[in-house]
Protein backbone atom coordinates (compact mmCIF):
# COMPACT_ATOMS: atom_id res chain seq x y z
CA MET A 1 -90.42 -19.33 32.27
CA GLU A 2 -88.20 -16.75 33.92
CA ASN A 3 -86.09 -14.34 31.88
CA THR A 4 -82.39 -14.82 32.56
CA THR A 5 -80.21 -11.70 32.88
CA ILE A 6 -76.47 -11.52 33.06
CA GLY A 7 -75.29 -8.65 35.21
CA SER A 8 -77.20 -5.48 34.39
CA ASN A 9 -76.99 -5.76 30.57
CA ASN A 10 -80.01 -6.74 28.50
CA TYR A 11 -79.21 -8.15 25.07
CA GLU A 12 -81.62 -7.70 22.21
CA GLU A 13 -81.37 -9.79 19.12
CA ILE A 14 -80.79 -7.73 15.97
CA SER A 15 -81.79 -9.57 12.85
CA LEU A 16 -80.16 -9.24 9.41
CA ARG A 17 -83.57 -8.26 8.07
CA GLU A 18 -83.67 -5.20 10.29
CA LEU A 19 -80.20 -4.16 9.15
CA LEU A 20 -81.15 -4.41 5.51
CA GLU A 21 -84.40 -2.55 6.10
CA THR A 22 -82.46 0.25 7.81
CA ILE A 23 -80.03 0.49 4.88
CA TRP A 24 -82.94 0.43 2.40
CA LYS A 25 -84.75 3.19 4.19
CA GLY A 26 -81.61 5.32 4.04
CA LYS A 27 -80.68 4.45 0.48
CA ALA A 28 -81.29 7.97 -0.74
CA LEU A 29 -79.02 9.43 1.90
CA ILE A 30 -76.34 6.83 1.14
CA ALA A 31 -76.60 7.65 -2.56
CA ILE A 32 -76.30 11.38 -1.93
CA ILE A 33 -73.27 11.01 0.35
CA THR A 34 -71.60 8.62 -2.11
CA ALA A 35 -72.28 11.00 -4.98
CA VAL A 36 -70.81 13.90 -3.02
CA ALA A 37 -67.72 11.80 -2.22
CA ILE A 38 -67.28 10.89 -5.88
CA ILE A 39 -67.74 14.51 -6.94
CA LEU A 40 -65.13 15.66 -4.41
CA THR A 41 -62.75 12.94 -5.64
CA VAL A 42 -63.27 13.98 -9.25
CA VAL A 43 -62.65 17.63 -8.42
CA ALA A 44 -59.52 16.76 -6.43
CA SER A 45 -58.15 14.36 -9.04
CA PHE A 46 -58.96 16.32 -12.19
CA VAL A 47 -58.84 19.92 -10.96
CA ILE A 48 -56.96 20.40 -7.71
CA MET A 49 -54.18 17.77 -7.79
CA ASP A 50 -51.36 18.36 -10.28
CA GLU A 51 -50.30 15.58 -12.59
CA LYS A 52 -46.82 14.34 -11.78
CA TYR A 53 -44.36 12.68 -14.15
CA GLU A 54 -41.41 10.49 -13.28
CA ALA A 55 -38.09 9.52 -14.89
CA SER A 56 -35.45 7.27 -13.36
CA VAL A 57 -31.78 6.58 -13.95
CA THR A 58 -29.68 3.79 -12.42
CA LEU A 59 -25.98 4.29 -11.70
CA ARG A 60 -23.48 1.52 -11.04
CA THR A 61 -20.82 2.54 -8.55
CA SER A 62 -17.43 1.00 -7.87
CA PRO A 63 -14.80 1.66 -5.22
CA ILE A 64 -11.98 3.92 -6.36
CA LYS A 65 -9.27 1.26 -6.70
CA MET A 66 -5.92 1.72 -8.44
CA SER A 67 -3.38 0.36 -5.94
CA SER A 68 -3.79 -3.19 -7.29
CA THR A 69 -1.90 -2.16 -10.45
CA TYR A 70 1.15 -1.12 -8.41
CA SER A 71 3.50 -2.84 -5.97
CA GLY A 72 5.65 -1.97 -2.99
CA GLU A 73 5.56 1.54 -1.60
CA GLU A 74 3.67 2.87 -4.62
CA ALA A 75 0.81 0.45 -3.91
CA ALA A 76 0.82 1.57 -0.28
CA ALA A 77 0.76 5.21 -1.38
CA PHE A 78 -2.25 4.63 -3.64
CA ALA A 79 -4.01 2.57 -0.95
CA ASP A 80 -3.52 5.42 1.53
CA LEU A 81 -5.23 7.84 -0.84
CA GLU A 82 -7.98 5.38 -1.80
CA SER A 83 -8.94 4.94 1.85
CA LYS A 84 -9.82 8.63 1.90
CA LEU A 85 -11.68 8.67 -1.43
CA THR A 86 -13.57 5.38 -1.67
CA LEU A 87 -17.35 5.74 -1.20
CA THR A 88 -20.05 3.14 -0.64
CA PRO A 89 -23.26 3.19 -2.74
CA ALA A 90 -25.09 4.66 0.28
CA GLN A 91 -22.52 7.46 0.44
CA TYR A 92 -22.86 8.09 -3.29
CA ALA A 93 -26.64 8.36 -2.81
CA GLU A 94 -26.17 10.71 0.15
CA TYR A 95 -23.88 12.98 -1.86
CA MET A 96 -26.63 13.36 -4.46
CA SER A 97 -28.48 15.53 -1.96
CA ASN A 98 -25.44 17.75 -1.57
CA LEU A 99 -26.14 21.30 -2.69
CA ASP A 100 -22.84 21.48 -4.59
CA PHE A 101 -23.92 18.58 -6.79
CA LEU A 102 -27.42 20.07 -7.21
CA ASP A 103 -25.93 23.40 -8.27
CA ILE A 104 -23.84 21.61 -10.92
CA LEU A 105 -26.98 19.80 -12.09
CA ALA A 106 -28.92 23.09 -12.23
CA ALA A 107 -26.18 24.68 -14.33
CA GLU A 108 -26.05 21.65 -16.64
CA THR A 109 -29.83 21.53 -17.24
CA ASN A 110 -30.28 25.33 -17.37
CA LEU A 111 -34.04 25.03 -16.71
CA THR A 112 -36.33 27.89 -15.76
CA THR A 113 -39.36 28.15 -13.49
CA GLU A 114 -42.81 29.43 -14.53
CA ASP A 115 -41.79 33.00 -13.74
CA GLY A 116 -38.73 32.73 -15.99
CA GLN A 117 -36.12 32.42 -13.26
CA GLN A 118 -33.42 29.77 -13.57
CA MET A 119 -34.07 26.79 -11.37
CA THR A 120 -31.73 26.56 -8.41
CA GLY A 121 -30.04 23.44 -7.13
CA GLU A 122 -32.26 23.50 -4.07
CA GLN A 123 -35.39 23.53 -6.25
CA ILE A 124 -34.11 20.63 -8.34
CA GLY A 125 -33.17 18.76 -5.16
CA GLY A 126 -36.83 18.82 -4.14
CA LEU A 127 -37.65 16.74 -7.23
CA ILE A 128 -35.02 14.03 -6.66
CA THR A 129 -35.14 10.92 -4.50
CA THR A 130 -32.39 8.27 -4.30
CA THR A 131 -32.15 4.67 -3.16
CA ALA A 132 -28.94 2.65 -2.79
CA ASP A 133 -28.27 -1.07 -2.75
CA ASP A 134 -24.89 -1.96 -1.26
CA LYS A 135 -25.16 -5.58 -2.41
CA THR A 136 -25.48 -4.71 -6.09
CA SER A 137 -23.58 -1.38 -5.84
CA LEU A 138 -26.47 0.33 -7.62
CA VAL A 139 -27.89 3.77 -6.94
CA GLU A 140 -31.33 4.55 -8.39
CA VAL A 141 -32.23 8.20 -8.87
CA THR A 142 -35.87 9.15 -9.45
CA VAL A 143 -36.95 12.59 -10.67
CA THR A 144 -40.60 13.51 -10.06
CA GLY A 145 -42.26 16.72 -11.27
CA THR A 146 -45.28 18.28 -12.96
CA GLU A 147 -43.53 19.03 -16.26
CA PRO A 148 -42.44 15.92 -18.18
CA ALA A 149 -39.86 17.76 -20.28
CA LYS A 150 -38.09 19.13 -17.20
CA VAL A 151 -38.23 15.78 -15.44
CA TYR A 152 -36.66 14.08 -18.45
CA ALA A 153 -34.02 16.81 -18.85
CA ILE A 154 -32.97 16.54 -15.22
CA ALA A 155 -32.77 12.74 -15.33
CA GLY A 156 -30.69 12.92 -18.50
CA LYS A 157 -28.05 15.09 -16.83
CA ILE A 158 -27.77 13.14 -13.57
CA GLU A 159 -24.79 11.03 -14.62
CA THR A 160 -22.64 13.73 -16.24
CA SER A 161 -23.32 16.20 -13.43
CA PHE A 162 -22.58 13.63 -10.76
CA VAL A 163 -19.33 12.61 -12.48
CA LYS A 164 -18.25 16.28 -12.45
CA TYR A 165 -19.19 16.55 -8.80
CA ILE A 166 -17.30 13.39 -7.84
CA ASN A 167 -14.25 14.61 -9.77
CA ASP A 168 -14.47 17.89 -7.85
CA PHE A 169 -14.87 15.87 -4.65
CA VAL A 170 -11.77 13.81 -5.49
CA ASN A 171 -9.73 16.89 -6.43
CA GLU A 172 -10.75 18.75 -3.28
CA ASN A 173 -9.77 15.79 -1.13
CA ILE A 174 -6.52 15.43 -3.05
CA GLU A 175 -5.74 19.09 -2.39
CA LEU A 176 -6.39 18.60 1.32
CA TYR A 177 -4.35 15.41 1.24
CA ASN A 178 -1.51 17.18 -0.59
CA ALA A 179 -1.56 20.05 1.89
CA SER A 180 -1.26 17.59 4.75
CA LEU A 181 1.44 15.68 2.88
CA GLN A 182 3.35 18.86 2.13
CA ASP A 183 3.53 19.67 5.83
CA ASN A 184 4.86 16.17 6.49
CA ILE A 185 7.26 16.45 3.54
CA ASP A 186 8.68 19.71 4.88
CA LEU A 187 9.21 18.15 8.29
CA ALA A 188 10.70 14.99 6.75
CA LYS A 189 12.96 17.08 4.51
CA ASP A 190 14.27 19.06 7.49
CA ALA A 191 14.83 15.86 9.44
CA LEU A 192 16.65 14.31 6.48
CA ALA A 193 18.90 17.37 6.11
CA THR A 194 19.73 17.22 9.82
CA LYS A 195 20.57 13.51 9.75
CA GLU A 196 22.61 13.91 6.57
CA ALA A 197 24.62 16.76 8.13
CA GLU A 198 25.29 14.66 11.25
CA LEU A 199 26.42 11.72 9.11
CA ASN A 200 28.69 13.92 6.98
CA ASP A 201 30.21 15.53 10.10
CA PHE A 202 30.97 12.09 11.46
CA ARG A 203 32.58 11.05 8.19
CA ARG A 204 34.71 14.21 8.08
CA THR A 205 35.87 13.60 11.64
CA ASN A 206 36.41 9.84 11.48
CA GLY A 207 36.92 9.23 7.79
CA SER A 208 34.91 7.00 5.57
CA ILE A 209 33.68 3.94 7.44
CA GLU A 210 33.28 2.19 4.10
CA LEU A 211 36.94 2.78 3.21
CA LEU A 212 38.03 1.68 6.68
CA SER A 213 35.90 -1.45 6.42
CA ASP A 214 37.37 -2.16 2.97
CA GLU A 215 40.88 -1.70 4.34
CA VAL A 216 40.20 -4.12 7.21
CA SER A 217 38.87 -6.66 4.71
CA ARG A 218 41.92 -6.12 2.48
CA LEU A 219 44.32 -6.60 5.42
CA GLN A 220 42.45 -9.72 6.47
CA SER A 221 42.74 -11.09 2.95
CA ARG A 222 46.46 -10.22 2.89
CA ILE A 223 46.97 -12.07 6.18
CA SER A 224 45.27 -15.13 4.74
CA GLU A 225 47.38 -14.86 1.60
CA LEU A 226 50.65 -14.55 3.57
CA ASN A 227 49.71 -17.52 5.77
CA SER A 228 48.99 -19.57 2.66
CA ASN A 229 52.35 -18.54 1.15
CA ILE A 230 54.20 -19.44 4.35
CA ASP A 231 52.48 -22.82 4.50
CA LEU A 232 53.41 -23.47 0.87
CA ILE A 233 57.05 -22.45 1.47
CA ASP A 234 57.17 -24.67 4.57
CA SER A 235 56.02 -27.58 2.44
CA GLU A 236 58.66 -26.82 -0.21
CA LEU A 237 61.38 -26.39 2.46
CA ALA A 238 60.52 -29.74 4.02
CA GLY A 239 60.86 -31.43 0.64
CA ASP A 240 64.10 -29.64 -0.16
CA ILE A 241 65.58 -30.53 3.30
CA ALA A 242 64.84 -34.19 2.64
CA SER A 243 66.50 -33.90 -0.79
CA LEU A 244 69.46 -32.07 0.83
CA ASP A 245 70.00 -34.91 3.33
CA THR A 246 69.95 -37.53 0.60
CA LEU A 247 72.26 -35.61 -1.71
CA THR A 248 74.70 -34.75 1.11
CA GLU A 249 74.97 -38.39 2.14
CA GLU A 250 75.69 -39.41 -1.45
CA LEU A 251 78.41 -36.76 -1.88
CA LYS A 252 79.83 -37.51 1.57
CA ASP A 253 80.14 -41.22 0.71
CA ALA A 254 81.87 -40.25 -2.53
CA ASN A 255 84.27 -37.94 -0.65
CA ALA A 256 83.09 -35.11 -2.87
CA LEU A 257 82.69 -32.71 0.08
CA ASP A 258 85.32 -31.64 2.56
CA GLU A 259 84.71 -30.89 6.20
CA SER A 260 84.19 -27.16 5.68
CA GLN A 261 81.58 -27.78 3.03
CA LEU A 262 79.78 -30.35 5.16
CA LYS A 263 79.81 -27.83 7.99
CA ILE A 264 78.18 -25.18 5.77
CA VAL A 265 75.52 -27.64 4.65
CA GLY A 266 74.87 -28.65 8.24
CA GLU A 267 74.62 -25.05 9.40
CA LEU A 268 72.20 -24.29 6.54
CA LYS A 269 70.00 -27.24 7.47
CA GLN A 270 70.13 -26.32 11.16
CA ALA A 271 69.21 -22.66 10.47
CA ILE A 272 66.28 -23.68 8.29
CA THR A 273 65.12 -26.39 10.69
CA GLU A 274 65.34 -24.18 13.79
CA ASP A 275 63.58 -21.39 11.84
CA ALA A 276 64.88 -18.43 13.80
CA GLY A 277 62.96 -16.12 11.50
CA ASN A 278 65.99 -14.17 10.34
CA GLU A 279 67.06 -14.03 6.74
CA LEU A 280 70.17 -16.04 5.89
CA ASP A 281 73.15 -14.67 3.98
CA SER A 282 75.48 -16.29 1.46
CA ASP A 283 77.69 -17.80 4.17
CA PHE A 284 75.37 -20.77 4.07
CA TYR A 285 76.02 -21.34 0.37
CA ILE A 286 78.68 -23.67 -1.09
CA GLU A 287 80.33 -22.59 -4.29
CA THR A 288 81.01 -25.71 -6.29
CA ASP A 289 83.41 -26.32 -9.12
CA LEU A 290 82.66 -28.67 -11.96
CA ASN A 291 86.33 -29.68 -12.01
CA SER A 292 86.61 -30.29 -8.26
CA ASN A 293 88.00 -33.50 -6.69
CA ASN A 294 88.77 -36.29 -9.13
CA GLY A 295 87.08 -34.54 -12.03
CA GLN A 296 84.31 -37.04 -12.45
CA ILE A 297 81.51 -35.34 -14.28
CA SER A 298 78.82 -37.18 -12.37
CA GLN A 299 80.09 -35.88 -9.03
CA SER A 300 80.40 -32.35 -10.45
CA VAL A 301 76.80 -32.50 -11.61
CA ARG A 302 75.73 -33.68 -8.18
CA LEU A 303 77.68 -30.84 -6.60
CA LEU A 304 76.03 -28.39 -8.96
CA GLU A 305 72.67 -29.88 -7.97
CA LEU A 306 73.62 -29.37 -4.33
CA SER A 307 74.45 -25.73 -5.03
CA ARG A 308 71.13 -25.17 -6.72
CA LEU A 309 69.30 -26.91 -3.86
CA GLN A 310 71.08 -24.70 -1.33
CA MET A 311 70.23 -21.62 -3.38
CA ARG A 312 66.55 -22.63 -3.52
CA LEU A 313 66.52 -23.32 0.23
CA LEU A 314 68.12 -19.93 0.92
CA ASN A 315 65.73 -18.11 -1.38
CA ASN A 316 62.63 -19.85 -0.07
CA TYR A 317 63.69 -19.46 3.55
CA ASN A 318 64.50 -15.79 3.07
CA LYS A 319 61.18 -15.31 1.26
CA LYS A 320 59.43 -17.03 4.15
CA ALA A 321 61.25 -14.77 6.62
CA ALA A 322 60.19 -11.71 4.61
CA ASP A 323 56.61 -12.99 4.49
CA ILE A 324 56.63 -13.64 8.23
CA ARG A 325 57.91 -10.14 8.89
CA GLN A 326 55.27 -8.69 6.57
CA LEU A 327 52.63 -10.91 8.21
CA GLU A 328 53.52 -9.57 11.63
CA GLU A 329 53.37 -5.99 10.41
CA THR A 330 50.10 -6.66 8.61
CA GLU A 331 48.56 -8.31 11.68
CA ILE A 332 49.50 -5.34 13.85
CA LEU A 333 48.02 -2.95 11.30
CA TYR A 334 44.95 -5.20 10.98
CA GLN A 335 44.42 -5.24 14.74
CA ASP A 336 44.73 -1.45 14.91
CA LYS A 337 42.31 -0.88 12.02
CA GLN A 338 39.89 -3.49 13.30
CA GLN A 339 39.88 -1.93 16.75
CA GLU A 340 39.29 1.48 15.18
CA LEU A 341 36.44 0.01 13.14
CA LEU A 342 34.92 -1.67 16.20
CA GLU A 343 35.00 1.63 18.08
CA ILE A 344 33.40 3.83 15.45
CA GLN A 345 31.17 1.35 13.61
CA PRO A 346 28.32 1.34 16.21
CA ILE A 347 28.29 5.13 16.22
CA TYR A 348 28.35 5.21 12.42
CA THR A 349 25.63 2.53 12.24
CA ASN A 350 23.42 4.64 14.50
CA TYR A 351 23.96 7.77 12.36
CA LYS A 352 23.44 5.77 9.15
CA SER A 353 20.29 4.08 10.50
CA GLU A 354 18.76 7.43 11.48
CA TYR A 355 19.66 8.84 8.07
CA ASP A 356 18.14 5.82 6.26
CA ILE A 357 14.91 6.13 8.28
CA ALA A 358 14.68 9.84 7.49
CA LEU A 359 15.36 9.14 3.81
CA SER A 360 12.76 6.35 3.73
CA THR A 361 10.17 8.60 5.38
CA TYR A 362 10.85 11.43 2.97
CA THR A 363 10.76 9.06 -0.03
CA SER A 364 7.49 7.54 1.17
CA TYR A 365 5.83 10.96 1.39
CA MET A 366 7.14 11.91 -2.04
CA LYS A 367 5.68 8.72 -3.53
CA ARG A 368 2.34 9.49 -1.91
CA ILE A 369 2.23 12.96 -3.38
CA SER A 370 3.18 11.48 -6.76
CA ALA A 371 0.25 9.08 -6.42
CA SER A 372 -2.09 11.96 -5.67
CA LYS A 373 -0.87 13.75 -8.82
CA VAL A 374 -1.72 10.65 -10.84
CA TYR A 375 -5.23 10.70 -9.39
CA ALA A 376 -5.59 14.40 -10.11
CA GLU A 377 -4.73 13.82 -13.77
CA LEU A 378 -7.26 11.01 -14.20
CA ASP A 379 -11.01 11.26 -14.72
CA VAL A 380 -11.58 8.65 -12.03
CA ALA A 381 -15.27 9.40 -11.51
CA SER A 382 -16.19 8.40 -15.07
CA THR A 383 -14.60 5.02 -14.38
CA PHE A 384 -16.20 4.36 -11.02
CA VAL A 385 -19.65 5.92 -11.66
CA THR A 386 -21.41 4.65 -14.79
CA GLN A 387 -24.97 4.88 -16.03
CA MET A 388 -26.68 1.52 -16.55
CA ALA A 389 -29.25 2.82 -19.07
CA ALA A 390 -30.48 6.16 -20.37
CA PRO A 391 -33.69 7.49 -18.72
CA VAL A 392 -36.97 7.06 -20.61
CA GLU A 393 -38.98 10.17 -21.41
CA PRO A 394 -42.24 10.03 -19.39
CA LYS A 395 -45.40 9.83 -21.53
CA ALA A 396 -48.09 9.49 -18.89
CA PRO A 397 -48.35 10.88 -15.36
CA VAL A 398 -47.65 8.57 -12.45
CA SER A 399 -49.98 10.55 -10.16
CA PRO A 400 -52.72 11.20 -9.37
CA ASN A 401 -54.18 7.77 -10.21
CA LYS A 402 -57.63 9.02 -11.13
CA MET A 403 -59.37 5.67 -11.43
CA LEU A 404 -57.96 4.52 -8.13
CA ASN A 405 -59.04 7.78 -6.52
CA LEU A 406 -62.57 7.34 -7.91
CA ALA A 407 -62.71 3.83 -6.51
CA ILE A 408 -61.49 5.06 -3.13
CA GLY A 409 -64.10 7.90 -3.22
CA LEU A 410 -66.85 5.44 -4.04
CA VAL A 411 -65.90 3.09 -1.21
CA LEU A 412 -65.47 5.91 1.31
CA GLY A 413 -68.79 7.48 0.22
CA LEU A 414 -70.63 4.20 0.69
CA MET A 415 -69.03 3.60 4.08
CA LEU A 416 -69.80 7.11 5.25
CA GLY A 417 -73.38 6.89 3.94
CA VAL A 418 -74.04 3.62 5.74
CA PHE A 419 -72.55 5.01 8.92
CA VAL A 420 -74.76 8.14 8.74
CA VAL A 421 -77.89 6.02 8.09
CA PHE A 422 -77.25 3.76 11.10
CA PHE A 423 -76.38 6.71 13.29
CA ARG A 424 -79.64 8.48 12.26
CA GLU A 425 -81.66 5.31 13.06
CA TYR A 426 -79.94 5.00 16.42
CA TRP A 427 -80.68 8.64 17.19
CA LYS A 428 -84.36 8.22 16.38
CA ASN A 429 -84.72 5.12 18.53
CA SER A 430 -82.98 6.83 21.42
CA ALA A 431 -85.38 9.83 21.19
CA VAL A 432 -88.51 7.56 21.31
CA LYS A 433 -87.43 5.90 24.57
C-alpha cells in the first residue's frame, strides 16, 4: 500500500501516552519551577507588596433648587442663579479631584506622612477614587491606603470637607455673579435716571398728562350730565306746554283772560316751542289777581295756576338756555383739551414706556442680587450634599490577596514547568535528527 502525502507536510501521530511520559520524565523540573514560582509569589505577597486598606463613603447629591418656593420675578431670579450653580453627580465627583477640595480635606484631617510632614491635598488625592451614578444621584468615594487609621480618618472627613468646598464654590460663583450683576445694575440705573429725567422734562414742559387726561374725562362727564339735564328739561317743558294749552283754553272759554294776556301766553308758548336758545325775561309772565274778573274764586285759582305754570316754564326754559350755553362752552373746552391730549399722549406714552422698561430692568437686576444674597446666607451645600452612611473602619486589608496570589503562582508555575519540559523534549529530538 502506498503512503499518501498531502503537499509537502508529513503528519506524525502523537499519542496521549507519549505526552504523559514526557511530562512524567520532566516531573522534577516541573516541580522545581512550580516551587520557585510559589516562592516568588510568597515573597511578593508577604514581603514586597504593601497591604492596602479601603474605606468608602456614599454621598447623595441633589440639584440646588430654591426657585420653586418663589413666584414671579423672584422665581426667575433664583432660577437664573440656580442655572449657574446646579451640578450633576458626575460634576460633583469631578470636583472631588479638585486641589482646592483636597487642600480643605488635608487641613480637616491634619494627617502626617512617615517623615512627620503634614499630608498635602495632592498626596491625599492619590488615595481617593470616585464613581458617580446620575440615575440614583449617588457619588461613591473610596479611600485606599496602607495605613488603616489614615484611610478611615480621610473617609470620615469627606462629607464635611466637601460641604465646605461646595459652599466656597457657591460663594465664589455668587461673587462673580454679583460682580456681573453690579455692572448691569449700574448701567440700568444710569438708563433709568436718563429716562426719568426725560419724562420729568416732558411733564414740566407739557404739564401732567394724568391731570390733562382727568380733565378731559371730567369735561366729557360734564357734557353727558348737561345733555341729560337738557333732555329732562325738554321733557318737563313738553308736559308743561300741554298743560298750558289746556289751562289757557279753559280760562279763554271762561273769559278770564283778556287779549293782552292771551297774547303774552301765546308769545311765551311760541318762544319756548321755537327754542331760540335765548333766555326769556319777565315780559312773558302774566301777573294775575285773585280778585280779577267776576271774582269767582275758582277762576282766580286757575289764573294763579296759570301764573305758576308760566313761572315754571320760564325758569325751566331759562335753565335749559343756561345749560345749553354751558354745554357749548364745555364742548369747545373739551375739544381743545382732547386735541391737546391727542397731540401729546403718544409722545408721553413713548417716554413713559421707555421709563417703565428701564425701571423693570433695574428692578429685575435688584431682585436677582437679592436672591444671590439669600443664597450667600444659606448653607446650601449641607442641604444638597448628604452622607448616606458613615464609613466603616477597615479591619482587614483588601490587597494583596495572598491566597489568590498563591493560587495564581501555582498555576503559572505548573504551566511554565510543562512548557519548559516540552520545549526541552523538542530540543532533544531536533538535535538527534
